[in-house]
C-alpha positions as YAML, in Angstrom:
chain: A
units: angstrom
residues:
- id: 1
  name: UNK
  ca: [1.80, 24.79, 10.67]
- id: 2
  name: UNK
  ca: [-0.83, 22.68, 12.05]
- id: 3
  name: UNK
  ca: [-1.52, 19.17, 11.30]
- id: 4
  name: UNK
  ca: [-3.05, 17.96, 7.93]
- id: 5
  name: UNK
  ca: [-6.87, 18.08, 8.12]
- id: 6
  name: UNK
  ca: [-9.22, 17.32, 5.32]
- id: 7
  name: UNK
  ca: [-12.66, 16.50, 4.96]
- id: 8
  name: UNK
  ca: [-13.79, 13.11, 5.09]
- id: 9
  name: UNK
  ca: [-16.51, 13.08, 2.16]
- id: 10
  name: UNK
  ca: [-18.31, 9.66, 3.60]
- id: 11
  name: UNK
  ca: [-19.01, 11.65, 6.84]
- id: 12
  name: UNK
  ca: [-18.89, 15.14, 5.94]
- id: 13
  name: UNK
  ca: [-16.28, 15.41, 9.11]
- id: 14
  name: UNK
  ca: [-12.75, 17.00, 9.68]
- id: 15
  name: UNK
  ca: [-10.35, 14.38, 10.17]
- id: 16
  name: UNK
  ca: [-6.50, 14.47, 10.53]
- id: 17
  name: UNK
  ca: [-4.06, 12.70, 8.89]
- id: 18
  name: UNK
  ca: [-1.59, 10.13, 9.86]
- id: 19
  name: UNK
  ca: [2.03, 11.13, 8.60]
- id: 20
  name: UNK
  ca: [4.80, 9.18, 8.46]
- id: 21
  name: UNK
  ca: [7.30, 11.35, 9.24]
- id: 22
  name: UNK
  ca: [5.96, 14.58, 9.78]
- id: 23
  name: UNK
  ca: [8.42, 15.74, 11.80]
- id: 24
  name: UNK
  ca: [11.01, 14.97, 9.42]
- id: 25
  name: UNK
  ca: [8.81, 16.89, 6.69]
- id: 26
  name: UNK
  ca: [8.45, 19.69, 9.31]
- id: 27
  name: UNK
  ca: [11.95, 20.49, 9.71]
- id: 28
  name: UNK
  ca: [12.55, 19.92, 5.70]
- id: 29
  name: UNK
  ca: [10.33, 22.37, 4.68]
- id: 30
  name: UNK
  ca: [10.15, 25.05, 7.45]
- id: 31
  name: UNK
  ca: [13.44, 25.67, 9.03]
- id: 32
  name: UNK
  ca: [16.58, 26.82, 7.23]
- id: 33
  name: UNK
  ca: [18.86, 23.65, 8.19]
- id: 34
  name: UNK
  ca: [16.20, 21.49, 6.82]
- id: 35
  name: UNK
  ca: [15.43, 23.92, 3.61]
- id: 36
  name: UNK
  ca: [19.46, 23.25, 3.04]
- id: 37
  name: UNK
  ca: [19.35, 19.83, 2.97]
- id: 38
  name: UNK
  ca: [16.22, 19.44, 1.00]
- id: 39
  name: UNK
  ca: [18.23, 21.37, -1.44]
- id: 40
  name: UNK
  ca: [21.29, 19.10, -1.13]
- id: 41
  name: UNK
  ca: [20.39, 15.98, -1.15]
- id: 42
  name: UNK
  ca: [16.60, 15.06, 0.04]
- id: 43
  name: UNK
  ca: [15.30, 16.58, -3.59]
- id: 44
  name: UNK
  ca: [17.92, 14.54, -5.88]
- id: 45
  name: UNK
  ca: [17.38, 11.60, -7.63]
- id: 46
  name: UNK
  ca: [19.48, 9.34, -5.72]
- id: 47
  name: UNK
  ca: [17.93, 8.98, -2.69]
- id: 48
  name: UNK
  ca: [14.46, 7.77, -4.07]
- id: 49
  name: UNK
  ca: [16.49, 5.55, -6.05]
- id: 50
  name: UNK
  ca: [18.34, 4.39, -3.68]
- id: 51
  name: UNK
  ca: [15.44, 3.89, -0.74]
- id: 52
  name: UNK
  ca: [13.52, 2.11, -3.80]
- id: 53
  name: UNK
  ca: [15.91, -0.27, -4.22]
- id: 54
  name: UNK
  ca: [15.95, -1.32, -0.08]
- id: 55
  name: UNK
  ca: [11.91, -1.18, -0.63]
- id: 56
  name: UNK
  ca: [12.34, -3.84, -3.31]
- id: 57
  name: UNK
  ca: [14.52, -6.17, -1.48]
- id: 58
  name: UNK
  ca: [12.67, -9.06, 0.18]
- id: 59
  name: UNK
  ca: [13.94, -8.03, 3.93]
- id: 60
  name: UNK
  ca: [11.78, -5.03, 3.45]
- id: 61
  name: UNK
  ca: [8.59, -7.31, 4.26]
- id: 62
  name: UNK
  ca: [9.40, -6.80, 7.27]
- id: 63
  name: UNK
  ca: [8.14, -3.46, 7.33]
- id: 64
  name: UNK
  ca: [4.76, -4.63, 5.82]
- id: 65
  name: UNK
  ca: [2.92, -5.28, 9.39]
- id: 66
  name: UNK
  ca: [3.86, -2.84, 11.27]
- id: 67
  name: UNK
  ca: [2.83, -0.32, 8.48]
- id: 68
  name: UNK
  ca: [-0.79, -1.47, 7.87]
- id: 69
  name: UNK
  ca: [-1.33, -1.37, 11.50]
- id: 70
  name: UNK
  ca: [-0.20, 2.20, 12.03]
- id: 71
  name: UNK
  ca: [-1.93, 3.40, 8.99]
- id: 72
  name: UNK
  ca: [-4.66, 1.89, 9.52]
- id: 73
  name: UNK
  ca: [-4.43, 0.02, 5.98]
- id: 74
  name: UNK
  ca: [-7.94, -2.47, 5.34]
- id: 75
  name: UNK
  ca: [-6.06, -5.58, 3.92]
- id: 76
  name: UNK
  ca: [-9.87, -7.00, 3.53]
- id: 77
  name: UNK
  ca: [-9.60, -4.89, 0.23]
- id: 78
  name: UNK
  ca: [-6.78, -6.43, -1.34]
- id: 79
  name: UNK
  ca: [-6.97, -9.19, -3.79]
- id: 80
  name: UNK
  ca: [-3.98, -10.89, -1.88]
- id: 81
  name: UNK
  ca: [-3.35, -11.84, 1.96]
- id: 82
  name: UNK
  ca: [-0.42, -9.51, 3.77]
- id: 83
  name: UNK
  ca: [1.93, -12.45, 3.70]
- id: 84
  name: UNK
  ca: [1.83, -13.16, -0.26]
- id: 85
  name: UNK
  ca: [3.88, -10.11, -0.94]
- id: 86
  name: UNK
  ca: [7.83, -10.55, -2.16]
- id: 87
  name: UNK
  ca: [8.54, -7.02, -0.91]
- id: 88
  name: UNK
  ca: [7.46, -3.61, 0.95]
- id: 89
  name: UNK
  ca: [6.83, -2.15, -2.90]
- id: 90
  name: UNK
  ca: [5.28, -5.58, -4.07]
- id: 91
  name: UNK
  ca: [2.58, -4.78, -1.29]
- id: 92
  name: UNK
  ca: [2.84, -1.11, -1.61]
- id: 93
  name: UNK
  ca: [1.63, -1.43, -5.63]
- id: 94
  name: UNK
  ca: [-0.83, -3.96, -4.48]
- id: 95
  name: UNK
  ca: [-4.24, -4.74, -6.18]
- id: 96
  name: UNK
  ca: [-7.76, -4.49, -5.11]
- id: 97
  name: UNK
  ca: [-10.65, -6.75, -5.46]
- id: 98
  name: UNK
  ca: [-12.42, -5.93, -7.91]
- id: 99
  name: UNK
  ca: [-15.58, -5.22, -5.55]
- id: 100
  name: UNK
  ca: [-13.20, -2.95, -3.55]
- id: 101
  name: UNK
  ca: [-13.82, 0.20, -5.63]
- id: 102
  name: UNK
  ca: [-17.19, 0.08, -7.33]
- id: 103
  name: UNK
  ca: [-17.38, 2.59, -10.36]
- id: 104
  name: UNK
  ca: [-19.91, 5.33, -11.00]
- id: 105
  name: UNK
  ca: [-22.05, 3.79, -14.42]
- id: 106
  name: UNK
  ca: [-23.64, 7.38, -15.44]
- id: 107
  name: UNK
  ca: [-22.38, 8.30, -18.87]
- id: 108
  name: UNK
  ca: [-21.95, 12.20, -17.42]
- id: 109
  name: UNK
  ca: [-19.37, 10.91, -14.57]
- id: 110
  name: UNK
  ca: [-16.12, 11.70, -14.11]
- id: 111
  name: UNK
  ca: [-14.83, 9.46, -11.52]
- id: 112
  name: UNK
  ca: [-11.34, 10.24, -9.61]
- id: 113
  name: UNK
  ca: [-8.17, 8.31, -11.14]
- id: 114
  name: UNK
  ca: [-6.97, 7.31, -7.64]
- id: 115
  name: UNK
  ca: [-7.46, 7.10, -3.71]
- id: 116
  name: UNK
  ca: [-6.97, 10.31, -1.95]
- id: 117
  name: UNK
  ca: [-7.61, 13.86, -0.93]
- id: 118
  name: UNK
  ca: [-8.79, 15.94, -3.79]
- id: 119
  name: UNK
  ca: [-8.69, 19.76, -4.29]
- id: 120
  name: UNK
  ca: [-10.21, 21.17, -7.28]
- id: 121
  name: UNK
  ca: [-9.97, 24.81, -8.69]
- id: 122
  name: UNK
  ca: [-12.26, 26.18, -11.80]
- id: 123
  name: UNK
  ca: [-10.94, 28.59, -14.29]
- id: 124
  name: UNK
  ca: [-7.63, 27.69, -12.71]
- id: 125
  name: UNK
  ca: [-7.79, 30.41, -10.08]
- id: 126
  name: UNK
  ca: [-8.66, 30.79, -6.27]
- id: 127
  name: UNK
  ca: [-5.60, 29.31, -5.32]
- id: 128
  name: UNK
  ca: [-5.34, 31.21, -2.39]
- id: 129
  name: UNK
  ca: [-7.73, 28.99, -0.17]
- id: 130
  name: UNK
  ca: [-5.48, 26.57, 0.30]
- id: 131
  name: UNK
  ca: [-2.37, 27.98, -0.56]
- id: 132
  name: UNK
  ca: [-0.42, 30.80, 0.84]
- id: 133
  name: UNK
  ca: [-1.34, 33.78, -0.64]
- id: 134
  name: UNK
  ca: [0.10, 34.77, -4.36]
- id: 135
  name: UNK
  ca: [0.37, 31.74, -6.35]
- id: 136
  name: UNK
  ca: [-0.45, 30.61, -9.81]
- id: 137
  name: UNK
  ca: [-0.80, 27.48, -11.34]
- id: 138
  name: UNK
  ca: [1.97, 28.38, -14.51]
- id: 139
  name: UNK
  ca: [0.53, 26.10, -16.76]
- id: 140
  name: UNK
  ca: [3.25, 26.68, -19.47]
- id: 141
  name: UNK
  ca: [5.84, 25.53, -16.80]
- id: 142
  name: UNK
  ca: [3.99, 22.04, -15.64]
- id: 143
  name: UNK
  ca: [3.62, 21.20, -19.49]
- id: 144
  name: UNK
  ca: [6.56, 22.85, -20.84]
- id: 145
  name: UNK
  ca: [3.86, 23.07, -24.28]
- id: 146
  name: UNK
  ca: [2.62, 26.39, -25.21]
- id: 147
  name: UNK
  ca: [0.57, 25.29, -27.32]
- id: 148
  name: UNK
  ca: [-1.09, 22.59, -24.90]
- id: 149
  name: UNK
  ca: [-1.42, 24.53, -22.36]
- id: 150
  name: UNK
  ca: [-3.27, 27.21, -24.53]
- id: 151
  name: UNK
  ca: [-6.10, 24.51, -24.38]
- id: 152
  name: UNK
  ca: [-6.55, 24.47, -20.70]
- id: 153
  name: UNK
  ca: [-6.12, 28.37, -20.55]
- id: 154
  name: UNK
  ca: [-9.51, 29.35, -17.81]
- id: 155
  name: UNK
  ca: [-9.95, 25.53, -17.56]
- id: 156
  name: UNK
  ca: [-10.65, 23.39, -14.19]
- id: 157
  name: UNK
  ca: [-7.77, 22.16, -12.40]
- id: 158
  name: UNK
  ca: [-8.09, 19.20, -9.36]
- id: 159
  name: UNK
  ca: [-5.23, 17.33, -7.51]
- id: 160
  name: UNK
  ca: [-5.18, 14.54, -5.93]
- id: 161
  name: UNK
  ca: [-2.99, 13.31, -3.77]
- id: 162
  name: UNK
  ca: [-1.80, 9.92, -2.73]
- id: 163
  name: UNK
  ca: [-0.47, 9.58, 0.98]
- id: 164
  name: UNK
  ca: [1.58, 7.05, 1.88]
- id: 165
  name: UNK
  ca: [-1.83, 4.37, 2.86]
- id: 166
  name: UNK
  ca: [-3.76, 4.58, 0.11]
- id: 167
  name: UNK
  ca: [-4.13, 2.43, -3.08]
- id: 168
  name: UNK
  ca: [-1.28, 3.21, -5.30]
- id: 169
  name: UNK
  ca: [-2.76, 2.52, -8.71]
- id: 170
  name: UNK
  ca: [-4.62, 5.21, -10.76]
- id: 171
  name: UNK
  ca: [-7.25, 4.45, -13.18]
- id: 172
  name: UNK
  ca: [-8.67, 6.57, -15.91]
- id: 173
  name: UNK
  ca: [-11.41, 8.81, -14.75]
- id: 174
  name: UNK
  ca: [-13.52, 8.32, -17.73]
- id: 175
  name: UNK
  ca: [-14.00, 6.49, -21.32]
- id: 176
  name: UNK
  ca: [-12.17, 7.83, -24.44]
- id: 177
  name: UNK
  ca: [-8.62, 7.53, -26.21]
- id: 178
  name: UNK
  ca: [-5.65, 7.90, -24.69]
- id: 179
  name: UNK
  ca: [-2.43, 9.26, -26.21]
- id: 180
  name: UNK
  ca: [1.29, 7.73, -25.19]
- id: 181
  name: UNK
  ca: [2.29, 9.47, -22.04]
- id: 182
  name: UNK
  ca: [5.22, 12.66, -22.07]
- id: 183
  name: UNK
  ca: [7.87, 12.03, -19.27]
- id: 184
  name: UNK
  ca: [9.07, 15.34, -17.56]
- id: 185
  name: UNK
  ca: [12.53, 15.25, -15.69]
- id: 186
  name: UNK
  ca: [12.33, 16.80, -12.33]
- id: 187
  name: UNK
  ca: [13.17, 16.99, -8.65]
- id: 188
  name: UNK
  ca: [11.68, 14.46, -6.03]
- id: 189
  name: UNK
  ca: [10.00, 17.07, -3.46]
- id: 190
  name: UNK
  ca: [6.99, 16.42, -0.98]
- id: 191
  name: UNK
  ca: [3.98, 16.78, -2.10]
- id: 192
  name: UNK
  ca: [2.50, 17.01, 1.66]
- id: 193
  name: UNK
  ca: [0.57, 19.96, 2.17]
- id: 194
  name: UNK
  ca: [2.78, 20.54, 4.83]
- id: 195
  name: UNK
  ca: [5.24, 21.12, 2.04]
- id: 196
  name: UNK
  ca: [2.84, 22.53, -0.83]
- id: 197
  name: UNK
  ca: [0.97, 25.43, 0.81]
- id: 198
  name: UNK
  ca: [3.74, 27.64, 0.82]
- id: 199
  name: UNK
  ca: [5.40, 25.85, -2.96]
- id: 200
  name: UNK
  ca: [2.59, 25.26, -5.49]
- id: 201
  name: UNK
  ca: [5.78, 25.64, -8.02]
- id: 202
  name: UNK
  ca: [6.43, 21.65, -6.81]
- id: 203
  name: UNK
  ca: [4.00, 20.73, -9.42]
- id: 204
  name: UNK
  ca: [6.13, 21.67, -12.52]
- id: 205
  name: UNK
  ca: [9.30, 21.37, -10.61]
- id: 206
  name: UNK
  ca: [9.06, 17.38, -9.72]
- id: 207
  name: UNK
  ca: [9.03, 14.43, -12.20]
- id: 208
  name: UNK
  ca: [5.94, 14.19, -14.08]
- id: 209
  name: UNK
  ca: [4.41, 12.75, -17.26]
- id: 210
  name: UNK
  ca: [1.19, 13.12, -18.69]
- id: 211
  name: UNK
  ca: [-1.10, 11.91, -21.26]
- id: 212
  name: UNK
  ca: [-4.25, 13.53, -22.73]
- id: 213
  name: UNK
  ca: [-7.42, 11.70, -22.57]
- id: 214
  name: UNK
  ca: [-9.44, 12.24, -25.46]
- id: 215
  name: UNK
  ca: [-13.39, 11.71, -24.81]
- id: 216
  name: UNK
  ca: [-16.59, 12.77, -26.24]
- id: 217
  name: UNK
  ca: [-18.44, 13.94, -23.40]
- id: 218
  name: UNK
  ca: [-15.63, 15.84, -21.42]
- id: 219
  name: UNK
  ca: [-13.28, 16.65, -24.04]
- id: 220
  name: UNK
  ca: [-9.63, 16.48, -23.78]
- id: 221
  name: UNK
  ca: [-8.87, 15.66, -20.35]
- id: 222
  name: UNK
  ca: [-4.91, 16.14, -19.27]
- id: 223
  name: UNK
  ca: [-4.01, 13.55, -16.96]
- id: 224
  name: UNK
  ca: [-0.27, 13.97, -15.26]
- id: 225
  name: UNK
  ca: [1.51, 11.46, -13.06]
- id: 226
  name: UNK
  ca: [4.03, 13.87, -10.52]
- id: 227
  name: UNK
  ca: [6.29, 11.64, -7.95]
- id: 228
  name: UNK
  ca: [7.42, 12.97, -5.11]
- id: 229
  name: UNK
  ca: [10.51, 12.17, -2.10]
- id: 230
  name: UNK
  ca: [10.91, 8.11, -2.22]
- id: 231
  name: UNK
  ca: [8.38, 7.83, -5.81]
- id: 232
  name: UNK
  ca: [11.65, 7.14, -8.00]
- id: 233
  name: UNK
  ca: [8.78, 5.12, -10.63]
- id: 234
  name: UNK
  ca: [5.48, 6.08, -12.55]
- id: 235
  name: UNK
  ca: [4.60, 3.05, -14.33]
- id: 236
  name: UNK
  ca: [2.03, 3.16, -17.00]
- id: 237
  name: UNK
  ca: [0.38, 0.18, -17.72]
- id: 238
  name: UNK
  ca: [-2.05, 0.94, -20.69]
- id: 239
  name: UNK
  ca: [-0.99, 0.61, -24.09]
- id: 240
  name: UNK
  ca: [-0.92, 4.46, -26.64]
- id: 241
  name: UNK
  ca: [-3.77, 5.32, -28.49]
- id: 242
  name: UNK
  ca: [-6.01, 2.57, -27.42]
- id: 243
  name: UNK
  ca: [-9.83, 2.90, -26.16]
- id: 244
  name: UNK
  ca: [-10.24, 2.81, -22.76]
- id: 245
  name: UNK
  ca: [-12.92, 2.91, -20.46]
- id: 246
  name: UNK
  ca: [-13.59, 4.69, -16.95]
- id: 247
  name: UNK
  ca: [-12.06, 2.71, -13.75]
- id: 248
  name: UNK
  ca: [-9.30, 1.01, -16.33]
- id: 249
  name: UNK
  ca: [-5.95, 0.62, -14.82]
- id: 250
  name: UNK
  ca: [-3.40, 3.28, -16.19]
- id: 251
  name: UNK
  ca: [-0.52, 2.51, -13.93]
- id: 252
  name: UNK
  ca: [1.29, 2.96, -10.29]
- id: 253
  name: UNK
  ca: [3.28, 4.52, -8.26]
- id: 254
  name: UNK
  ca: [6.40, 2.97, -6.11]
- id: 255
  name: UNK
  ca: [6.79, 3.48, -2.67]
- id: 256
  name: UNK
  ca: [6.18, 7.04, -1.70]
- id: 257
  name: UNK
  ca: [3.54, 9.71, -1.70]
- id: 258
  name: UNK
  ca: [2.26, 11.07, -5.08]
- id: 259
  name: UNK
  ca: [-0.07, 12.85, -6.87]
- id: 260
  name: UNK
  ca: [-2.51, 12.61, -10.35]
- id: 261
  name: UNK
  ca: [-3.26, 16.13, -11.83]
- id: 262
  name: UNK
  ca: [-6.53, 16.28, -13.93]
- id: 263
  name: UNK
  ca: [-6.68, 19.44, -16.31]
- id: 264
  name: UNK
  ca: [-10.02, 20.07, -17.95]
- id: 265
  name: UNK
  ca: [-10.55, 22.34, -21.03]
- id: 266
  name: UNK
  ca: [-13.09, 25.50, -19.99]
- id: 267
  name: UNK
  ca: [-16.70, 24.50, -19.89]
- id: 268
  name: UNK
  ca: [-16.52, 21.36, -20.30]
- id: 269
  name: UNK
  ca: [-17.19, 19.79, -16.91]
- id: 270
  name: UNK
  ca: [-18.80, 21.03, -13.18]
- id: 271
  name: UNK
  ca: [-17.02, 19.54, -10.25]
- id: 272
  name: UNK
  ca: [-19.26, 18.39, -7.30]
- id: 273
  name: UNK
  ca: [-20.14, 20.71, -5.26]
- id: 274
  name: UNK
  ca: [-18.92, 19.34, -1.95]
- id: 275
  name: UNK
  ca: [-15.37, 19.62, -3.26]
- id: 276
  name: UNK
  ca: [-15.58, 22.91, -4.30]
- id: 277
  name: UNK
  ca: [-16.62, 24.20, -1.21]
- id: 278
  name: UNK
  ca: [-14.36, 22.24, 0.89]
- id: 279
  name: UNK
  ca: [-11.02, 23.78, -1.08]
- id: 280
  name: UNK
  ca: [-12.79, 27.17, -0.94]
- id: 281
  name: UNK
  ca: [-12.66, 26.42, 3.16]
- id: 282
  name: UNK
  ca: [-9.43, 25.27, 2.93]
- id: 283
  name: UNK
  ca: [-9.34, 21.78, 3.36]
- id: 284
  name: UNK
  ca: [-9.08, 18.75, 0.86]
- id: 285
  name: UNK
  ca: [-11.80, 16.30, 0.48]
- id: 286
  name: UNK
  ca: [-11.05, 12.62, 0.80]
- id: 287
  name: UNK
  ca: [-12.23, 10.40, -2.54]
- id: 288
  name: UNK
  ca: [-12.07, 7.17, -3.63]
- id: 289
  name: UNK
  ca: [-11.25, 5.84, -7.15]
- id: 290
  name: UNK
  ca: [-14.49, 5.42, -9.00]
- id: 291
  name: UNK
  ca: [-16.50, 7.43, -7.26]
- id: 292
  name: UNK
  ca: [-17.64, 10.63, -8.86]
- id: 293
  name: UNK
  ca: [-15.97, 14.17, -9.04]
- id: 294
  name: UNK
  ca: [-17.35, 16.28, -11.25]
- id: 295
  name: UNK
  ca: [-20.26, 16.07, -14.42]
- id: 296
  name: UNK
  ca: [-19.75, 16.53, -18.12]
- id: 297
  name: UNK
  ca: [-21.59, 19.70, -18.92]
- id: 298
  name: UNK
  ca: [-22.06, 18.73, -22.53]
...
């Protein structure tokens, strides 16, 4: 497989991403020794638990430096200097200045919950432009609901992924009430494309939990947290069935990659245009948190 290219929405350009330890991924997912131990041990619940606690140990600062520069990481964003934090995780949950992520004011904006590379896929089909061919999105298995996912039956589906550099706090991508948040027990697979492409089942096979977003302008909006190898924590941060408004904190991930799954029910938004085209191409678009996605249709 070749390396992990996406679209870089400021520019309109193909970039490629940095990956800490692609090779490692490569051999994981794509050759049969690696398949065996993903099975074995990489998957289970112990290792992320176990590598979390070694990120939350004060000599894991250590690691800070040398991480930021390989990645590339703008520090100027963060609302504290690179030798405040207690621990790798303590800077890998970090917060922004609040100028750092300005958020789209039109009432008809959806903005994306996170930092990342977004895909996005109406009437939850086409899946075969960026995934290997003959996969579905089994909605009854990533909710384990029948009746839930009845709602988003022919509704708009977008992923987006956290890499290892970005922000690691996701924010609610628009105003409305939110409902207490439904933890899913799972394995700890990559979400990497270099993984995913050939496994869209990872999404209802990792841990998950999701909440439903209840607004007046895009109606209910499903909004699931799925870790991933080394993500051993989703923390929510919002309290249950309180008002909330677009670019609010909802929570974090630990150290790791990760992902935030918005469901939409049919017809009631349009995703932008540029991200359409780009998963219909094949590649994922990058996005910032704030900035707009898609449009309420009502």
């Amino acid at each position: 497989m070749k390396s992990i290219e996406y679209i870089d929405r400021a520019t309109g350009r193909i970039e490629q991403e940095i990956v800490p330890g692609e090779r490692w991924l490569r051999w994981l997912y794509h050759t049969a020794s690696g398949k065996a131990a993903l099975s074995s041990v990489v998957k289970r619940r112990f290792l992320s638990r176990w590598y979390g606690r070694k990120m939350d140990a004060s000599a894991s600062c250590r690691k800070i430096p040398e991480f930021v520069r390989d990645l590339s990481i703008d520090m100027n964003e963060a609302s504290a200097p690179i030798d405040s934090f207690a621990s790798f995780n303590d800077f890998f949950i970090r917060t922004l200045k609040p100028t750092a992520r300005p958020v789209d004011p039109s009432p008809r904006a959806v903005v994306s919950p996170a930092d990342g590379k977004a895909l996005a896929f109406e009437n939850l089909s086409g899946f075969e432009t960026f995934f290997v061919k003959g996969q579905r999105f089994l909605l009854n298995s990533f909710l384990q609901d029948e009746a839930l996912a009845q709602r988003y039956v022919d509704g708009t589906l977008m992923i987006v992924r956290l890499a290892p550099a970005d922000y690691h706090r996701f924010h609610f991508p628009a105003d409305g009430v939110i409902s207490a948040s439904k933890p899913i027990k799972g394995a700890y697979k990559s979400v990497s494309p270099i993984a995913v492409r050939h496994a869209l089942g990872v999404y209802w096979q990792n841990k998950r939990e999701y909440s439903v977003l209840r607004t007046e302008a895009a109606g209910d909006i499903l909004i699931c947290e799925v870790g991933a190898t080394m993500v051993g924590t989703i923390v929510q941060t919002y309290e249950d069935e309180t008002e909330v408004h677009k670019g609010q904190e909802k929570g974090y991930f630990k150290f790791g990659g990760s992902t935030v799954i918005l469901l939409f029910e049919k017809g009631r938004v349009k995703v932008d245009a540029d991200i359409l085209e780009n998963t219909r191409n094949g590649y994922e678009t990058s996005v910032k948190m704030g900035t707009r996605i898609a449009q309420c249709l009502d």
